[in-house]
Short mmCIF file of N, CA and C in Angstrom, two decimals:
data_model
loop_
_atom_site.label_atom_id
_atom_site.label_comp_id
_atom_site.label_asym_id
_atom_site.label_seq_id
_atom_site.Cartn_x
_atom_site.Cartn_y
_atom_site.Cartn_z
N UNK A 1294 -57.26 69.22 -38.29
CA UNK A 1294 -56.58 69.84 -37.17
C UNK A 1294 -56.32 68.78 -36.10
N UNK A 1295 -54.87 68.82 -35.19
CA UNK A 1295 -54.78 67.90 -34.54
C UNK A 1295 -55.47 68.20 -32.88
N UNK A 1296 -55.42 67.13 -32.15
CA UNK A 1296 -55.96 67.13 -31.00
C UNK A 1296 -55.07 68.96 -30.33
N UNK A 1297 -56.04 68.90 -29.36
CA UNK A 1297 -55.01 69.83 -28.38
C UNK A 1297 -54.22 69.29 -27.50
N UNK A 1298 -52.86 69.93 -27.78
CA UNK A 1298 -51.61 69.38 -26.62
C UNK A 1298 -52.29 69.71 -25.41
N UNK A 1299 -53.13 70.61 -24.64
CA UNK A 1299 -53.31 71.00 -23.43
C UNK A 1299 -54.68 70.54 -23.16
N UNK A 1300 -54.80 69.62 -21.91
CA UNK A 1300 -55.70 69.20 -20.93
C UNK A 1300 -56.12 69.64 -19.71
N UNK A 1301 -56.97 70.15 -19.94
CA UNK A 1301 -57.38 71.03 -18.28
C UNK A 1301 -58.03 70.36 -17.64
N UNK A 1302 -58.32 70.03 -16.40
CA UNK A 1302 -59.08 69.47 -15.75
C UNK A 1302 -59.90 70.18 -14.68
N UNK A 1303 -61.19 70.32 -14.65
CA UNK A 1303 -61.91 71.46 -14.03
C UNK A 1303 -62.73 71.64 -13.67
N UNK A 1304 -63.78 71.97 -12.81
CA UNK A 1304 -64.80 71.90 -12.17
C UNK A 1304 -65.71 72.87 -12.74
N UNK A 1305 -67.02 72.94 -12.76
CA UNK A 1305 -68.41 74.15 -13.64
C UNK A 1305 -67.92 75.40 -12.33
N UNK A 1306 -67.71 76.35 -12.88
CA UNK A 1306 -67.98 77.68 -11.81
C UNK A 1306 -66.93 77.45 -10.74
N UNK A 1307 -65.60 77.30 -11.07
CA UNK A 1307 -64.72 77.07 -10.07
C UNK A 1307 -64.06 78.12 -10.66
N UNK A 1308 -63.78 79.36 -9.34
CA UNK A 1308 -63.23 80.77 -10.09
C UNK A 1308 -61.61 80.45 -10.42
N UNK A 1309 -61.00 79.55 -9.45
CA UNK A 1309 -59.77 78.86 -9.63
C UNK A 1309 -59.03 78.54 -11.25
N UNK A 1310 -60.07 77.46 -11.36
CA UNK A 1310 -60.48 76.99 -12.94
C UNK A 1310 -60.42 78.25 -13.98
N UNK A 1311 -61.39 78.88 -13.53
CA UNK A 1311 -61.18 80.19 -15.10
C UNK A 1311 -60.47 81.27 -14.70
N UNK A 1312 -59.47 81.10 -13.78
CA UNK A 1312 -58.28 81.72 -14.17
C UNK A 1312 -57.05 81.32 -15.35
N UNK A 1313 -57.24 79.91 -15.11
CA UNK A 1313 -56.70 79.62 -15.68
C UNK A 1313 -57.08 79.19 -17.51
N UNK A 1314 -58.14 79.38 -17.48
CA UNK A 1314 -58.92 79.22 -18.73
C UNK A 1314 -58.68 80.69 -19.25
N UNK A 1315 -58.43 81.79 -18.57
CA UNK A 1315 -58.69 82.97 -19.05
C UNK A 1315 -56.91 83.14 -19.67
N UNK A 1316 -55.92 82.71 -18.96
CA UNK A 1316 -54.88 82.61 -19.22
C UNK A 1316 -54.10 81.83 -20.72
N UNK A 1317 -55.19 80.96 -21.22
CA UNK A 1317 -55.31 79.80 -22.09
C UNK A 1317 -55.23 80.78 -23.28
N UNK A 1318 -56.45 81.16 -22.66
CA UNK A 1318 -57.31 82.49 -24.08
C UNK A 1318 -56.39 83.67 -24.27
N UNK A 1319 -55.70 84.17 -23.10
CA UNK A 1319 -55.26 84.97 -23.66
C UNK A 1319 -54.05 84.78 -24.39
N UNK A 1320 -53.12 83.67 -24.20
CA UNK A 1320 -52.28 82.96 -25.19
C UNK A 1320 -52.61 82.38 -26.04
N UNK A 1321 -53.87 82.12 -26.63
CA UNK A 1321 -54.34 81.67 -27.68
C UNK A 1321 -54.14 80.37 -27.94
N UNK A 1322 -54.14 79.32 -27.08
CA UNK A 1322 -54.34 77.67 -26.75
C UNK A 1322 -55.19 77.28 -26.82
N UNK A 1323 -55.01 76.40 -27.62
CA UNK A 1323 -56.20 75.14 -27.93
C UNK A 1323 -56.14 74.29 -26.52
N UNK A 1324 -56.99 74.20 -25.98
CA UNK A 1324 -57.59 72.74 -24.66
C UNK A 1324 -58.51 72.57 -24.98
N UNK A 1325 -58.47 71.09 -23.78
CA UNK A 1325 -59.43 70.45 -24.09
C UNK A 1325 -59.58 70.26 -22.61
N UNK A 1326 -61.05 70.44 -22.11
CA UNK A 1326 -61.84 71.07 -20.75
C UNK A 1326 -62.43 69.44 -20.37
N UNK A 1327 -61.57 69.04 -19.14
CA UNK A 1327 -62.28 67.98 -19.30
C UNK A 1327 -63.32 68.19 -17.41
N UNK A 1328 -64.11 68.25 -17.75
CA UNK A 1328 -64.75 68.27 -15.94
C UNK A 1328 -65.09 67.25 -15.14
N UNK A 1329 -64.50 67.12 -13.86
CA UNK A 1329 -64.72 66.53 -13.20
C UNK A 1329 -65.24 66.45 -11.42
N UNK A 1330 -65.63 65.28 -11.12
CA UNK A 1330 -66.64 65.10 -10.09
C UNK A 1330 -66.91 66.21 -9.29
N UNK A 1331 -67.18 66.35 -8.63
CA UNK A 1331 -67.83 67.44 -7.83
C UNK A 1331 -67.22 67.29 -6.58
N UNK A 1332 -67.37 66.09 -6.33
CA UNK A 1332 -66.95 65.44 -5.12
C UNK A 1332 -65.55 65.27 -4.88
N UNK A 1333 -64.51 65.82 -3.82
CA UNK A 1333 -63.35 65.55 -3.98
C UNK A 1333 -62.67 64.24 -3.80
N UNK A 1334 -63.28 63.48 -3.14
CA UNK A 1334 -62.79 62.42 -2.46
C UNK A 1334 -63.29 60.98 -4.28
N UNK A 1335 -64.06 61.80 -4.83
CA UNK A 1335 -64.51 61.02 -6.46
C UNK A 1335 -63.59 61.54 -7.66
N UNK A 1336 -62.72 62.33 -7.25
CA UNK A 1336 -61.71 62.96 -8.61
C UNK A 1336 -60.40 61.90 -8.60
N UNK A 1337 -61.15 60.60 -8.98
CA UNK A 1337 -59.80 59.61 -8.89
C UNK A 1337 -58.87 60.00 -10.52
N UNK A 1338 -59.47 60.78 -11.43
CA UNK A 1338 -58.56 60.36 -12.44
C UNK A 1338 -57.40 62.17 -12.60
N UNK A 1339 -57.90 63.04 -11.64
CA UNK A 1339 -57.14 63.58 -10.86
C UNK A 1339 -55.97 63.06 -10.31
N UNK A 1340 -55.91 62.49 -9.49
CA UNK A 1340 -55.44 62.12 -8.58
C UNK A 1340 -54.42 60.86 -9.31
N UNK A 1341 -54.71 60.55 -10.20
CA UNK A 1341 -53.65 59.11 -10.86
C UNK A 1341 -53.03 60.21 -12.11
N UNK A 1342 -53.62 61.39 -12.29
CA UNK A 1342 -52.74 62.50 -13.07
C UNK A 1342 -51.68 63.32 -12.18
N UNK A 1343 -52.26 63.80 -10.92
CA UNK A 1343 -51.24 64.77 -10.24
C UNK A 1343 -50.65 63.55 -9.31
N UNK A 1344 -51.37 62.91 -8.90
CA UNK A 1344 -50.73 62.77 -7.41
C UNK A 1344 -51.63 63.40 -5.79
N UNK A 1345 -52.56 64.55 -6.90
CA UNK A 1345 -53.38 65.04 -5.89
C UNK A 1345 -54.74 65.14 -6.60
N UNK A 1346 -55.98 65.43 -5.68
CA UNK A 1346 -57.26 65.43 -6.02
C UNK A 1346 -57.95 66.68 -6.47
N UNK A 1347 -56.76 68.05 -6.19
CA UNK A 1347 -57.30 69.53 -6.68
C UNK A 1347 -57.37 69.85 -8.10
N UNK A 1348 -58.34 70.83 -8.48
CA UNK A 1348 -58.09 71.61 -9.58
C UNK A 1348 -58.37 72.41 -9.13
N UNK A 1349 -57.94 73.75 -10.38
CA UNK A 1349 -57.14 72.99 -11.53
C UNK A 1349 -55.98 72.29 -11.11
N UNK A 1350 -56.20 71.12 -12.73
CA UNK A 1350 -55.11 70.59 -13.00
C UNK A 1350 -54.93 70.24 -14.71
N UNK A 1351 -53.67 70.65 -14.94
CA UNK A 1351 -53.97 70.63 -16.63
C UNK A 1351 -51.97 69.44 -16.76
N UNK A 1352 -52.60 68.90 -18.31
CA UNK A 1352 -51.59 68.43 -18.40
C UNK A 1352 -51.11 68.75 -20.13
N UNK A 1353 -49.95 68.90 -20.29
CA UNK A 1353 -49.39 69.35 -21.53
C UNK A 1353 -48.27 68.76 -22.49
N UNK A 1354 -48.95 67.91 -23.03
CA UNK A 1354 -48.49 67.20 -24.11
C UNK A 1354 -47.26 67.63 -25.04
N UNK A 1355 -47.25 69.25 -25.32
CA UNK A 1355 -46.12 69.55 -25.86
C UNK A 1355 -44.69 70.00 -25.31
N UNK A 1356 -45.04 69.70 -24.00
CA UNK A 1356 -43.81 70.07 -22.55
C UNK A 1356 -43.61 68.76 -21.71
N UNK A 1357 -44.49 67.88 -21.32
CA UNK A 1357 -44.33 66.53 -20.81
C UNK A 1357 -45.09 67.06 -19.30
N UNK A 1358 -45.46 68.43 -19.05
CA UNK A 1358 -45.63 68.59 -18.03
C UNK A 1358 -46.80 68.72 -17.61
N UNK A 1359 -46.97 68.14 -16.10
CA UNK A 1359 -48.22 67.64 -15.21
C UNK A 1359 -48.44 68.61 -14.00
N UNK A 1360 -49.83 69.31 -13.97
CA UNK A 1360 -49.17 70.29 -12.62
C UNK A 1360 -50.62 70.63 -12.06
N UNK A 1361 -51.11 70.78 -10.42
CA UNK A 1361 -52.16 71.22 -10.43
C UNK A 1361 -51.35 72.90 -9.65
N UNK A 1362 -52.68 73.57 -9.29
CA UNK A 1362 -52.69 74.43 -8.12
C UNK A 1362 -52.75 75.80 -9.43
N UNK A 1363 -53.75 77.05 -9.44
CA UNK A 1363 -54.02 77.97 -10.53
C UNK A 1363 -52.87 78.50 -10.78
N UNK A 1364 -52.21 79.40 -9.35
CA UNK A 1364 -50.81 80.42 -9.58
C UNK A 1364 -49.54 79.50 -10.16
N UNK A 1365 -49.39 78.45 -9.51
CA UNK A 1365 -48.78 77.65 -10.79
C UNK A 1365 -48.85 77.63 -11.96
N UNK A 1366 -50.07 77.02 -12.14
CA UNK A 1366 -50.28 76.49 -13.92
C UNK A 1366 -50.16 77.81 -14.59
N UNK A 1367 -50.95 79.50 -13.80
CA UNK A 1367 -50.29 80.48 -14.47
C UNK A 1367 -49.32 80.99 -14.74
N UNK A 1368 -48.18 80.78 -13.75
CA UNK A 1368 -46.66 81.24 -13.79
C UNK A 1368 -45.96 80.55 -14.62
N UNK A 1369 -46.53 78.89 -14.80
CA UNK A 1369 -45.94 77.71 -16.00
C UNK A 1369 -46.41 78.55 -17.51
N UNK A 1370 -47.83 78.74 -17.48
CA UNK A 1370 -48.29 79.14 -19.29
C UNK A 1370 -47.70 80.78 -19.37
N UNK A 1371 -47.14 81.59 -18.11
CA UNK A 1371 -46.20 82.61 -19.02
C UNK A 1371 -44.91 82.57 -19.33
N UNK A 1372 -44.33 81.58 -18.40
CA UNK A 1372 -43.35 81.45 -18.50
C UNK A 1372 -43.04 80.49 -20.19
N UNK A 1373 -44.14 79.80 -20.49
CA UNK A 1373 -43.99 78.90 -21.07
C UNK A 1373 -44.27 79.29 -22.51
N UNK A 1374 -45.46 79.90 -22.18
CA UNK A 1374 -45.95 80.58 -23.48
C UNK A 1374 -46.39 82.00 -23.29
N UNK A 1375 -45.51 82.68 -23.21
CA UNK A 1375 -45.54 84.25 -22.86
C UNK A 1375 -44.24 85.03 -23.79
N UNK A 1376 -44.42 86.16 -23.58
CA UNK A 1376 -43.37 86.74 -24.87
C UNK A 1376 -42.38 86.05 -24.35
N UNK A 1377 -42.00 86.14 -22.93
CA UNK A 1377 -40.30 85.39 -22.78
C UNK A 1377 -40.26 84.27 -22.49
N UNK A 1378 -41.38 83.44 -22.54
CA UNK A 1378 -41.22 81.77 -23.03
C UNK A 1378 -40.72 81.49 -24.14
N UNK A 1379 -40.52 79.85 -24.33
CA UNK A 1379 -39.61 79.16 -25.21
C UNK A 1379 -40.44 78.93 -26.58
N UNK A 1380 -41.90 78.88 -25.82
CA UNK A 1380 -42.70 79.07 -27.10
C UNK A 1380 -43.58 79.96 -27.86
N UNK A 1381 -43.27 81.36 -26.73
CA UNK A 1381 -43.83 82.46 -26.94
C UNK A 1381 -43.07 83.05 -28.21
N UNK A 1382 -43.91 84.13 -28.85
CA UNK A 1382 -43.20 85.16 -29.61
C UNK A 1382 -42.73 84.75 -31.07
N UNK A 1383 -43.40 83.40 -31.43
CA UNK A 1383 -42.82 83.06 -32.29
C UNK A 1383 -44.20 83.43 -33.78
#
C-alpha cells in the first residue's frame, strides 16, 4: 500500500485538530498525523509549510494543496472529497 496523499499536522487534544480528523474518517482518508510542538513560537516546520504557525494544518499530495485554519480544511475535504467533489462519489 502506498504512502498517504494527506498530511495533517496537529497538536494531542486540540478540539480544532479532531475536527478535522473526524472529517478524514468520515470520508474514509488515509493520513498521516504528524504532531507538533506545543509551543507556538517552536512549530517552525509549520510555518515553512503554511506560511503560518497554526493548526490544523494538513497538506495534500493528491491536489497540490497547502492550507491551515479547521473550517477551511473542512469546507476544502467536502468540497473536495464529498458527494459533490471531484473526487467524491466515485
Amino acid at each position: 500500500m502506498s504512502d498517504p496523499q494527506i498530511t495533517l499536522y496537529r497538536l494531542q487534544a486540540c478540539p480544532y485538530c479532531e475536527r478535522v480528523v473526524r472529517k478524514l474518517k468520515q470520508y474514509d482518508l488515509d493520513y498521516e498525523s504528524r504532531f507538533v510542538e506545543p509551543m507556538h513560537s517552536d512549530r517552525n516546520a509549520v510555518a515553512r509549510l503554511t506560511g503560518k504557525r497554526s493548526v490544523p494544518a494538513i497538506r495534500d499530495e493528491a491536489t497540490g494543496v497547502t492550507m491551515s485554519e479547521s473550517g477551511n480544511i473542512v469546507e476544502y475535504l467536502d468540497n473536495t472529497y464529498g458527494e459533490g467533489g471531484a473526487a467524491g462519489g466515485a
